[in-house]
PDB file of C-alpha atoms in Angstrom:
ATOM      1  CA  MET U1426     114.329 104.865 145.894  1.00 85.00           C
ATOM      2  CA  CYS U1427     110.865 106.163 146.200  1.00 90.00           C
ATOM      3  CA  ILE U1428     107.584 106.890 143.709  1.00 91.00           C
ATOM      4  CA  CYS U1429     105.698 109.851 143.279  1.00 93.00           C
ATOM      5  CA  PHE U1430     102.858 110.945 141.135  1.00 91.00           C
ATOM      6  CA  GLN U1431     101.854 113.702 139.163  1.00 91.00           C
ATOM      7  CA  LYS U1432      99.894 116.139 141.565  1.00 91.00           C
ATOM      8  CA  LYS U1433      96.372 116.213 139.483  1.00 91.00           C
ATOM      9  CA  ILE U1434      96.728 112.211 139.976  1.00 92.00           C
ATOM     10  CA  ALA U1435      98.632 111.815 143.326  1.00 94.00           C
ATOM     11  CA  GLY U1436      95.617 111.816 145.879  1.00 94.00           C
ATOM     12  CA  ARG U1437      93.226 109.197 144.277  1.00 94.00           C
ATOM     13  CA  THR U1438      96.371 107.367 142.882  1.00 93.00           C
ATOM     14  CA  LEU U1439      97.499 106.979 146.567  1.00 93.00           C
ATOM     15  CA  GLU U1440      94.070 106.083 148.031  1.00 95.00           C
ATOM     16  CA  HIS U1441      93.526 103.290 145.826  1.00 93.00           C
ATOM     17  CA  LEU U1442      96.759 101.529 145.863  1.00 92.00           C
ATOM     18  CA  SER U1443      96.154 102.144 149.862  1.00 93.00           C
ATOM     19  CA  GLN U1444      93.301  99.908 149.208  1.00 93.00           C
ATOM     20  CA  ILE U1445      94.956  97.254 147.282  1.00 90.00           C
ATOM     21  CA  ALA U1446      97.841  97.261 149.559  1.00 87.00           C
ATOM     22  CA  LYS U1447      95.809  97.184 153.150  1.00 87.00           C
ATOM     23  CA  SER U1448      98.659  99.454 153.983  1.00 88.00           C
ATOM     24  CA  PRO U1449      99.046 103.739 155.097  1.00 92.00           C
ATOM     25  CA  TYR U1450     101.070 106.262 153.091  1.00 94.00           C
ATOM     26  CA  HIS U1451     103.369 108.903 154.768  1.00 95.00           C
ATOM     27  CA  THR U1452     103.598 111.617 152.328  1.00 95.00           C
ATOM     28  CA  ASP U1453     100.994 113.303 149.672  1.00 96.00           C
ATOM     29  CA  GLY U1454     102.736 111.615 146.673  1.00 94.00           C
ATOM     30  CA  THR U1455     103.686 114.432 145.250  1.00 96.00           C
ATOM     31  CA  ALA U1456     107.171 115.486 144.438  1.00 96.00           C
ATOM     32  CA  PRO U1457     106.821 118.477 146.710  1.00 96.00           C
ATOM     33  CA  GLY U1458     105.326 116.368 149.523  1.00 96.00           C
ATOM     34  CA  THR U1459     108.061 113.904 149.052  1.00 96.00           C
ATOM     35  CA  ILE U1460     110.894 116.383 149.379  1.00 96.00           C
ATOM     36  CA  CYS U1461     109.208 117.675 152.779  1.00 97.00           C
ATOM     37  CA  SER U1462     109.483 114.444 153.995  1.00 96.00           C
ATOM     38  CA  PHE U1463     112.475 114.077 152.795  1.00 96.00           C
ATOM     39  CA  ASP U1464     114.192 117.090 155.119  1.00 96.00           C
ATOM     40  CA  GLU U1465     112.000 115.905 157.991  1.00 96.00           C
ATOM     41  CA  TRP U1466     113.581 112.553 158.016  1.00 95.00           C
ATOM     42  CA  GLY U1467     117.221 113.842 156.921  1.00 94.00           C
ATOM     43  CA  ILE U1468     117.185 111.907 153.455  1.00 95.00           C
ATOM     44  CA  ASP U1469     119.220 114.373 151.110  1.00 94.00           C
ATOM     45  CA  GLY U1470     117.475 112.902 148.051  1.00 95.00           C
ATOM     46  CA  GLY U1471     116.383 109.496 145.760  1.00 95.00           C
ATOM     47  CA  VAL U1472     115.657 107.940 142.954  1.00 97.00           C
ATOM     48  CA  VAL U1473     112.178 107.973 142.002  1.00 97.00           C
ATOM     49  CA  MET U1474     110.833 105.100 140.428  1.00 94.00           C
ATOM     50  CA  HIS U1475     107.930 105.030 137.543  1.00 90.00           C
ATOM     51  CA  ILE U1476     105.592 102.654 136.318  1.00 95.00           C
ATOM     52  CA  ALA U1477     103.837 102.465 133.176  1.00 96.00           C
ATOM     53  CA  THR U1478     100.841 100.102 133.684  1.00 95.00           C
ATOM     54  CA  LYS U1479      99.176 100.791 130.389  1.00 96.00           C
ATOM     55  CA  PRO U1480     101.064 101.098 126.990  1.00 97.00           C
ATOM     56  CA  SER U1481      99.426 104.353 126.513  1.00 95.00           C
ATOM     57  CA  GLN U1482     100.961 105.761 129.605  1.00 95.00           C
ATOM     58  CA  GLN U1483     105.054 105.320 128.772  1.00 96.00           C
ATOM     59  CA  LYS U1484     105.710 108.492 126.854  1.00 96.00           C
ATOM     60  CA  THR U1485     103.564 110.999 129.081  1.00 95.00           C
ATOM     61  CA  ILE U1486     105.155 109.079 132.303  1.00 96.00           C
ATOM     62  CA  ASN U1487     108.904 109.384 130.805  1.00 97.00           C
ATOM     63  CA  THR U1488     108.061 112.715 129.677  1.00 97.00           C
ATOM     64  CA  TRP U1489     106.822 113.921 133.302  1.00 96.00           C
ATOM     65  CA  ALA U1490     110.453 112.184 134.941  1.00 97.00           C
ATOM     66  CA  VAL U1491     112.434 114.262 132.520  1.00 97.00           C
ATOM     67  CA  SER U1492     110.681 117.335 133.774  1.00 97.00           C
ATOM     68  CA  LEU U1493     110.537 116.442 137.278  1.00 96.00           C
ATOM     69  CA  GLN U1494     113.879 115.469 137.401  1.00 95.00           C
ATOM     70  CA  ALA U1495     115.144 118.997 135.772  1.00 96.00           C
ATOM     71  CA  GLU U1496     112.564 120.942 138.491  1.00 96.00           C
ATOM     72  CA  TYR U1497     114.562 119.182 141.301  1.00 96.00           C
ATOM     73  CA  PRO U1498     118.064 119.038 140.538  1.00 95.00           C
ATOM     74  CA  GLY U1499     120.499 117.024 143.161  1.00 94.00           C
ATOM     75  CA  ARG U1500     117.246 115.705 145.080  1.00 96.00           C
ATOM     76  CA  LEU U1501     115.459 113.593 143.013  1.00 97.00           C
ATOM     77  CA  PHE U1502     116.865 111.203 139.868  1.00 98.00           C
ATOM     78  CA  CYS U1503     114.446 110.017 137.895  1.00 97.00           C
ATOM     79  CA  CYS U1504     114.192 106.428 136.582  1.00 98.00           C
ATOM     80  CA  GLY U1505     111.759 105.537 132.890  1.00 98.00           C
ATOM     81  CA  SER U1506     109.311 102.953 132.520  1.00 98.00           C
ATOM     82  CA  VAL U1507     108.286 101.229 129.576  1.00 98.00           C
ATOM     83  CA  HIS U1508     105.262  98.700 129.488  1.00 98.00           C
ATOM     84  CA  PRO U1509     105.868  95.025 127.672  1.00 96.00           C
ATOM     85  CA  ASP U1510     102.642  95.258 125.260  1.00 97.00           C
ATOM     86  CA  ALA U1511     103.898  98.689 123.889  1.00 97.00           C
ATOM     87  CA  GLU U1512     104.327  98.423 120.152  1.00 96.00           C
ATOM     88  CA  ASP U1513     107.238 100.924 120.466  1.00 97.00           C
ATOM     89  CA  ALA U1514     108.805  99.747 123.576  1.00 98.00           C
ATOM     90  CA  LEU U1515     112.185  99.644 122.377  1.00 98.00           C
ATOM     91  CA  GLU U1516     112.194 102.875 120.798  1.00 98.00           C
ATOM     92  CA  GLU U1517     111.248 104.379 124.377  1.00 98.00           C
ATOM     93  CA  ILE U1518     114.015 102.566 125.874  1.00 98.00           C
ATOM     94  CA  ALA U1519     116.461 104.720 123.491  1.00 97.00           C
ATOM     95  CA  SER U1520     114.516 107.884 124.592  1.00 98.00           C
ATOM     96  CA  ILE U1521     114.791 107.115 127.690  1.00 98.00           C
ATOM     97  CA  ARG U1522     118.916 106.803 127.952  1.00 97.00           C
ATOM     98  CA  LYS U1523     118.878 110.273 125.464  1.00 98.00           C
ATOM     99  CA  ASN U1524     117.005 112.405 127.383  1.00 97.00           C
ATOM    100  CA  GLY U1525     119.174 111.582 130.898  1.00 97.00           C
ATOM    101  CA  LEU U1526     117.006 109.318 132.769  1.00 98.00           C
ATOM    102  CA  HIS U1527     118.871 107.247 134.781  1.00 98.00           C
ATOM    103  CA  GLY U1528     117.063 103.412 134.992  1.00 98.00           C
ATOM    104  CA  ILE U1529     114.148 102.219 134.170  1.00 98.00           C
ATOM    105  CA  LYS U1530     111.156 100.273 136.134  1.00 98.00           C
ATOM    106  CA  LEU U1531     109.031  97.670 135.486  1.00 98.00           C
ATOM    107  CA  HIS U1532     106.833  95.736 137.770  1.00 98.00           C
ATOM    108  CA  PRO U1533     105.699  92.208 136.988  1.00 98.00           C
ATOM    109  CA  ASP U1534     102.481  92.368 138.670  1.00 97.00           C
ATOM    110  CA  TYR U1535     101.069  95.709 137.448  1.00 96.00           C
ATOM    111  CA  GLN U1536     102.615  95.367 134.054  1.00 97.00           C
ATOM    112  CA  ASN U1537     100.993  91.621 134.153  1.00 96.00           C
ATOM    113  CA  PHE U1538     104.037  89.342 132.940  1.00 98.00           C
ATOM    114  CA  MET U1539     106.117  86.650 134.529  1.00 98.00           C
ATOM    115  CA  VAL U1540     109.764  88.024 134.337  1.00 98.00           C
ATOM    116  CA  GLU U1541     110.888  84.834 132.451  1.00 98.00           C
ATOM    117  CA  ASP U1542     108.251  85.189 129.711  1.00 97.00           C
ATOM    118  CA  PRO U1543     109.822  85.160 126.366  1.00 97.00           C
ATOM    119  CA  LYS U1544     108.150  88.186 124.993  1.00 96.00           C
ATOM    120  CA  MET U1545     110.544  89.929 127.788  1.00 98.00           C
ATOM    121  CA  TYR U1546     113.983  88.884 126.397  1.00 98.00           C
ATOM    122  CA  PRO U1547     114.020  91.927 122.962  1.00 98.00           C
ATOM    123  CA  ILE U1548     113.176  94.229 125.771  1.00 98.00           C
ATOM    124  CA  TYR U1549     115.760  92.826 128.284  1.00 98.00           C
ATOM    125  CA  GLU U1550     118.328  93.086 124.987  1.00 98.00           C
ATOM    126  CA  ALA U1551     117.525  96.662 124.637  1.00 98.00           C
ATOM    127  CA  ILE U1552     118.067  98.023 128.242  1.00 98.00           C
ATOM    128  CA  ALA U1553     121.228  95.792 128.367  1.00 98.00           C
ATOM    129  CA  ALA U1554     122.336  97.292 125.602  1.00 98.00           C
ATOM    130  CA  SER U1555     121.257 101.026 126.689  1.00 98.00           C
ATOM    131  CA  GLY U1556     123.705 100.304 129.519  1.00 98.00           C
ATOM    132  CA  LEU U1557     121.065 101.526 131.983  1.00 98.00           C
ATOM    133  CA  PRO U1558     119.893  99.040 135.032  1.00 98.00           C
ATOM    134  CA  VAL U1559     116.373  97.597 135.409  1.00 98.00           C
ATOM    135  CA  VAL U1560     114.706  97.472 138.652  1.00 98.00           C
ATOM    136  CA  PHE U1561     112.117  95.064 139.131  1.00 98.00           C
ATOM    137  CA  HIS U1562     109.308  94.614 141.799  1.00 98.00           C
ATOM    138  CA  THR U1563     110.276  90.748 143.117  1.00 98.00           C
ATOM    139  CA  GLY U1564     108.799  88.494 145.340  1.00 98.00           C
ATOM    140  CA  TRP U1565     105.167  88.982 146.951  1.00 97.00           C
ATOM    141  CA  ASP U1566     102.901  91.682 146.030  1.00 96.00           C
ATOM    142  CA  PRO U1567      99.717  92.383 147.478  1.00 94.00           C
ATOM    143  CA  LEU U1568      97.960  93.203 143.936  1.00 95.00           C
ATOM    144  CA  SER U1569      98.400  89.634 143.156  1.00 95.00           C
ATOM    145  CA  PRO U1570      99.259  87.526 146.454  1.00 94.00           C
ATOM    146  CA  ASN U1571      98.719  84.000 145.053  1.00 95.00           C
ATOM    147  CA  CYS U1572     100.898  84.228 142.217  1.00 97.00           C
ATOM    148  CA  ILE U1573     104.852  85.651 142.023  1.00 98.00           C
ATOM    149  CA  HIS U1574     105.664  87.013 139.392  1.00 98.00           C
ATOM    150  CA  ALA U1575     109.648  87.540 139.490  1.00 98.00           C
ATOM    151  CA  SER U1576     110.584  85.034 141.846  1.00 98.00           C
ATOM    152  CA  ALA U1577     114.232  84.742 143.180  1.00 98.00           C
ATOM    153  CA  LYS U1578     115.094  81.578 140.922  1.00 98.00           C
ATOM    154  CA  GLY U1579     113.231  83.736 137.994  1.00 98.00           C
ATOM    155  CA  ILE U1580     115.621  86.672 138.076  1.00 98.00           C
ATOM    156  CA  ARG U1581     118.652  84.419 138.632  1.00 98.00           C
ATOM    157  CA  ASN U1582     117.699  82.762 134.892  1.00 98.00           C
ATOM    158  CA  VAL U1583     117.351  86.160 133.385  1.00 98.00           C
ATOM    159  CA  ALA U1584     120.563  87.602 135.076  1.00 98.00           C
ATOM    160  CA  LYS U1585     122.679  84.397 133.500  1.00 98.00           C
ATOM    161  CA  GLN U1586     120.801  84.559 130.219  1.00 98.00           C
ATOM    162  CA  PHE U1587     121.537  88.708 130.045  1.00 98.00           C
ATOM    163  CA  PRO U1588     124.850  88.825 131.895  1.00 98.00           C
ATOM    164  CA  THR U1589     125.385  92.197 130.138  1.00 98.00           C
ATOM    165  CA  LEU U1590     121.939  93.483 132.025  1.00 98.00           C
ATOM    166  CA  LYS U1591     122.179  95.345 135.415  1.00 98.00           C
ATOM    167  CA  ILE U1592     119.156  93.943 137.309  1.00 98.00           C
ATOM    168  CA  VAL U1593     117.975  95.505 140.891  1.00 98.00           C
ATOM    169  CA  ALA U1594     116.164  92.816 142.347  1.00 98.00           C
ATOM    170  CA  ALA U1595     113.951  95.127 144.750  1.00 98.00           C
ATOM    171  CA  HIS U1596     112.927  93.988 147.911  1.00 98.00           C
ATOM    172  CA  MET U1597     116.229  92.307 148.962  1.00 98.00           C
ATOM    173  CA  GLY U1598     115.520  89.574 145.929  1.00 98.00           C
ATOM    174  CA  GLY U1599     112.128  89.062 146.996  1.00 97.00           C
ATOM    175  CA  MET U1600     109.443  90.703 149.382  1.00 97.00           C
ATOM    176  CA  ARG U1601     108.481  88.350 151.812  1.00 97.00           C
ATOM    177  CA  ARG U1602     110.288  85.479 150.147  1.00 97.00           C
ATOM    178  CA  TYR U1603     113.821  85.813 151.569  1.00 98.00           C
ATOM    179  CA  GLU U1604     114.097  82.346 152.265  1.00 97.00           C
ATOM    180  CA  ASP U1605     114.021  81.683 148.261  1.00 98.00           C
ATOM    181  CA  SER U1606     116.297  85.094 147.803  1.00 98.00           C
ATOM    182  CA  GLU U1607     118.969  83.802 149.780  1.00 97.00           C
ATOM    183  CA  GLU U1608     119.256  80.565 148.321  1.00 98.00           C
ATOM    184  CA  GLU U1609     118.456  81.145 144.678  1.00 97.00           C
ATOM    185  CA  LEU U1610     119.140  84.431 144.372  1.00 98.00           C
ATOM    186  CA  ALA U1611     122.257  86.163 146.177  1.00 98.00           C
ATOM    187  CA  GLY U1612     125.637  86.160 144.944  1.00 97.00           C
ATOM    188  CA  THR U1613     124.371  86.331 141.539  1.00 98.00           C
ATOM    189  CA  GLU U1614     126.820  89.090 139.651  1.00 95.00           C
ATOM    190  CA  ASN U1615     124.826  91.102 138.078  1.00 98.00           C
ATOM    191  CA  VAL U1616     122.339  91.405 140.616  1.00 98.00           C
ATOM    192  CA  TRP U1617     121.750  94.488 143.025  1.00 98.00           C
ATOM    193  CA  PHE U1618     119.290  94.175 145.566  1.00 98.00           C
ATOM    194  CA  ASP U1619     117.432  97.556 147.338  1.00 98.00           C
ATOM    195  CA  THR U1620     116.775  97.199 151.419  1.00 98.00           C
ATOM    196  CA  ALA U1621     112.722  98.485 150.511  1.00 97.00           C
ATOM    197  CA  MET U1622     110.606  97.388 153.101  1.00 96.00           C
ATOM    198  CA  SER U1623     113.132  94.859 154.918  1.00 96.00           C
ATOM    199  CA  PHE U1624     112.130  96.929 158.199  1.00 95.00           C
ATOM    200  CA  LEU U1625     108.983  95.267 157.920  1.00 94.00           C
ATOM    201  CA  TYR U1626     109.480  91.828 156.925  1.00 95.00           C
ATOM    202  CA  CYS U1627     112.976  90.548 157.386  1.00 96.00           C
ATOM    203  CA  ASN U1628     114.277  89.543 160.536  1.00 95.00           C
ATOM    204  CA  PRO U1629     117.659  91.230 161.353  1.00 96.00           C
ATOM    205  CA  GLU U1630     119.324  88.132 161.356  1.00 96.00           C
ATOM    206  CA  GLN U1631     118.633  87.130 158.070  1.00 97.00           C
ATOM    207  CA  PHE U1632     118.992  90.579 156.498  1.00 98.00           C
ATOM    208  CA  LEU U1633     122.434  90.636 157.894  1.00 97.00           C
ATOM    209  CA  ARG U1634     122.954  87.489 156.712  1.00 97.00           C
ATOM    210  CA  LEU U1635     121.494  88.333 153.025  1.00 97.00           C
ATOM    211  CA  CYS U1636     123.889  91.442 152.884  1.00 97.00           C
ATOM    212  CA  GLN U1637     127.028  89.531 153.524  1.00 96.00           C
ATOM    213  CA  LYS U1638     126.092  86.570 151.241  1.00 97.00           C
ATOM    214  CA  HIS U1639     125.262  88.802 148.274  1.00 98.00           C
ATOM    215  CA  GLY U1640     127.997  91.502 149.097  1.00 98.00           C
ATOM    216  CA  THR U1641     127.481  94.653 150.722  1.00 98.00           C
ATOM    217  CA  ASP U1642     129.058  96.343 146.993  1.00 98.00           C
ATOM    218  CA  ARG U1643     125.942  95.311 145.564  1.00 98.00           C
ATOM    219  CA  ILE U1644     123.130  96.519 148.029  1.00 98.00           C
ATOM    220  CA  LEU U1645     121.112  99.624 147.687  1.00 98.00           C
ATOM    221  CA  PHE U1646     119.272 101.469 150.283  1.00 98.00           C
ATOM    222  CA  GLY U1647     115.522 101.445 149.176  1.00 95.00           C
ATOM    223  CA  SER U1648     112.535 102.787 151.004  1.00 90.00           C
ATOM    224  CA  ASP U1649     109.273 102.600 148.964  1.00 91.00           C
ATOM    225  CA  CYS U1650     108.120 105.541 150.035  1.00 94.00           C
ATOM    226  CA  PRO U1651     105.202 106.526 150.387  1.00 95.00           C
ATOM    227  CA  TRP U1652     104.487 103.244 151.600  1.00 93.00           C
ATOM    228  CA  SER U1653     107.290 103.442 154.091  1.00 94.00           C
ATOM    229  CA  ARG U1654     109.264 106.241 155.568  1.00 95.00           C
ATOM    230  CA  SER U1655     112.554 106.290 154.497  1.00 96.00           C
ATOM    231  CA  CYS U1656     113.597 107.198 158.255  1.00 96.00           C
ATOM    232  CA  ASP U1657     112.467 103.778 159.609  1.00 96.00           C
ATOM    233  CA  GLU U1658     114.446 102.424 156.846  1.00 96.00           C
ATOM    234  CA  LYS U1659     117.718 103.803 157.342  1.00 96.00           C
ATOM    235  CA  ASP U1660     116.877 103.225 161.200  1.00 97.00           C
ATOM    236  CA  PHE U1661     116.734  99.377 160.347  1.00 97.00           C
ATOM    237  CA  LEU U1662     119.999  99.870 158.733  1.00 96.00           C
ATOM    238  CA  LEU U1663     122.112 101.302 160.782  1.00 96.00           C
ATOM    239  CA  ARG U1664     121.036  99.095 163.231  1.00 96.00           C
ATOM    240  CA  SER U1665     121.637  95.867 161.249  1.00 96.00           C
ATOM    241  CA  GLY U1666     125.707  95.219 162.435  1.00 96.00           C
ATOM    242  CA  LEU U1667     127.072  96.083 159.325  1.00 97.00           C
ATOM    243  CA  LYS U1668     130.242  98.280 159.464  1.00 96.00           C
ATOM    244  CA  ASP U1669     130.503 101.933 158.834  1.00 96.00           C
ATOM    245  CA  GLY U1670     132.233 101.613 155.449  1.00 97.00           C
ATOM    246  CA  GLU U1671     129.685  98.979 154.136  1.00 98.00           C
ATOM    247  CA  LEU U1672     126.573 101.395 155.395  1.00 97.00           C
ATOM    248  CA  GLU U1673     128.030 104.335 153.553  1.00 97.00           C
ATOM    249  CA  ASP U1674     128.211 102.020 150.473  1.00 98.00           C
ATOM    250  CA  ILE U1675     124.812 100.960 150.666  1.00 98.00           C
ATOM    251  CA  LEU U1676     123.297 104.250 151.791  1.00 97.00           C
ATOM    252  CA  TRP U1677     124.615 106.111 149.164  1.00 96.00           C
ATOM    253  CA  LYS U1678     127.893 105.161 147.366  1.00 98.00           C
ATOM    254  CA  ASN U1679     126.938 101.863 145.352  1.00 98.00           C
ATOM    255  CA  ALA U1680     123.608 103.430 143.938  1.00 98.00           C
ATOM    256  CA  ALA U1681     125.550 106.811 142.713  1.00 97.00           C
ATOM    257  CA  GLU U1682     127.541 104.749 140.616  1.00 98.00           C
ATOM    258  CA  LEU U1683     125.085 102.064 139.368  1.00 98.00           C
ATOM    259  CA  PHE U1684     122.401 104.587 138.435  1.00 98.00           C
ATOM    260  CA  SER U1685     125.532 107.269 137.383  1.00 97.00           C
ATOM    261  CA  LEU U1686     124.149 109.761 139.528  1.00 95.00           C
ATOM    262  CA  PRO U1687     125.828 113.674 139.486  1.00 89.00           C
ATOM    263  CA  ILE U1688     126.437 113.689 143.475  1.00 79.00           C
TER     264      ILE U1688
END
């Protein structure tokens, strides 16, 4: 999993987000730059996430995601995004599916919603009906460090209320809230975790325990590139103590099945 931006906004967007996160970035944020970094790091390709931070952005972002995927076939597989406050969010979910994107990204912090807010229920219903997976940022975020918009318990409750909704709880179910993820969310049937930023914030023993409790058939390799280097995330995974078959599932097989990737 990675993030790309259009060339005209990549530089200033990275600078702005870097100041918020107080974190360096490791690519130039563009698709060509990301591909070059992947080649350097030994990464074949990735699922690209996009976030509509304003209602007016969702169509533009999703149109660009479709073109990006066509420009880099077999290397970049794109998810779309909808904004909870957009009047046509439900119609846009259908359009995302129709245009061949592979999932939908929601970021509760940047889109200003709590994951259990009833206003989100029609959106969850529509995504579930589309068959697409939905990816949530979960746990702590530097944008709103004192408010957890998507807690492990909140994701669990949404998963139970919408049992056909395929949920990816990024950052192992809750960035820097791994104890909550282990206690409240691990083992939930229609939830997948991704490994993004684990090498920085999750100790190896807890990471392995989380993988085993949740099930390695529902763990996805994620890097949060450009905020981390995919090779560092991969090295952490390879040192985790997981078996070869489990590693293969996490590195690509699980994502290929969940996101219906043509690989």
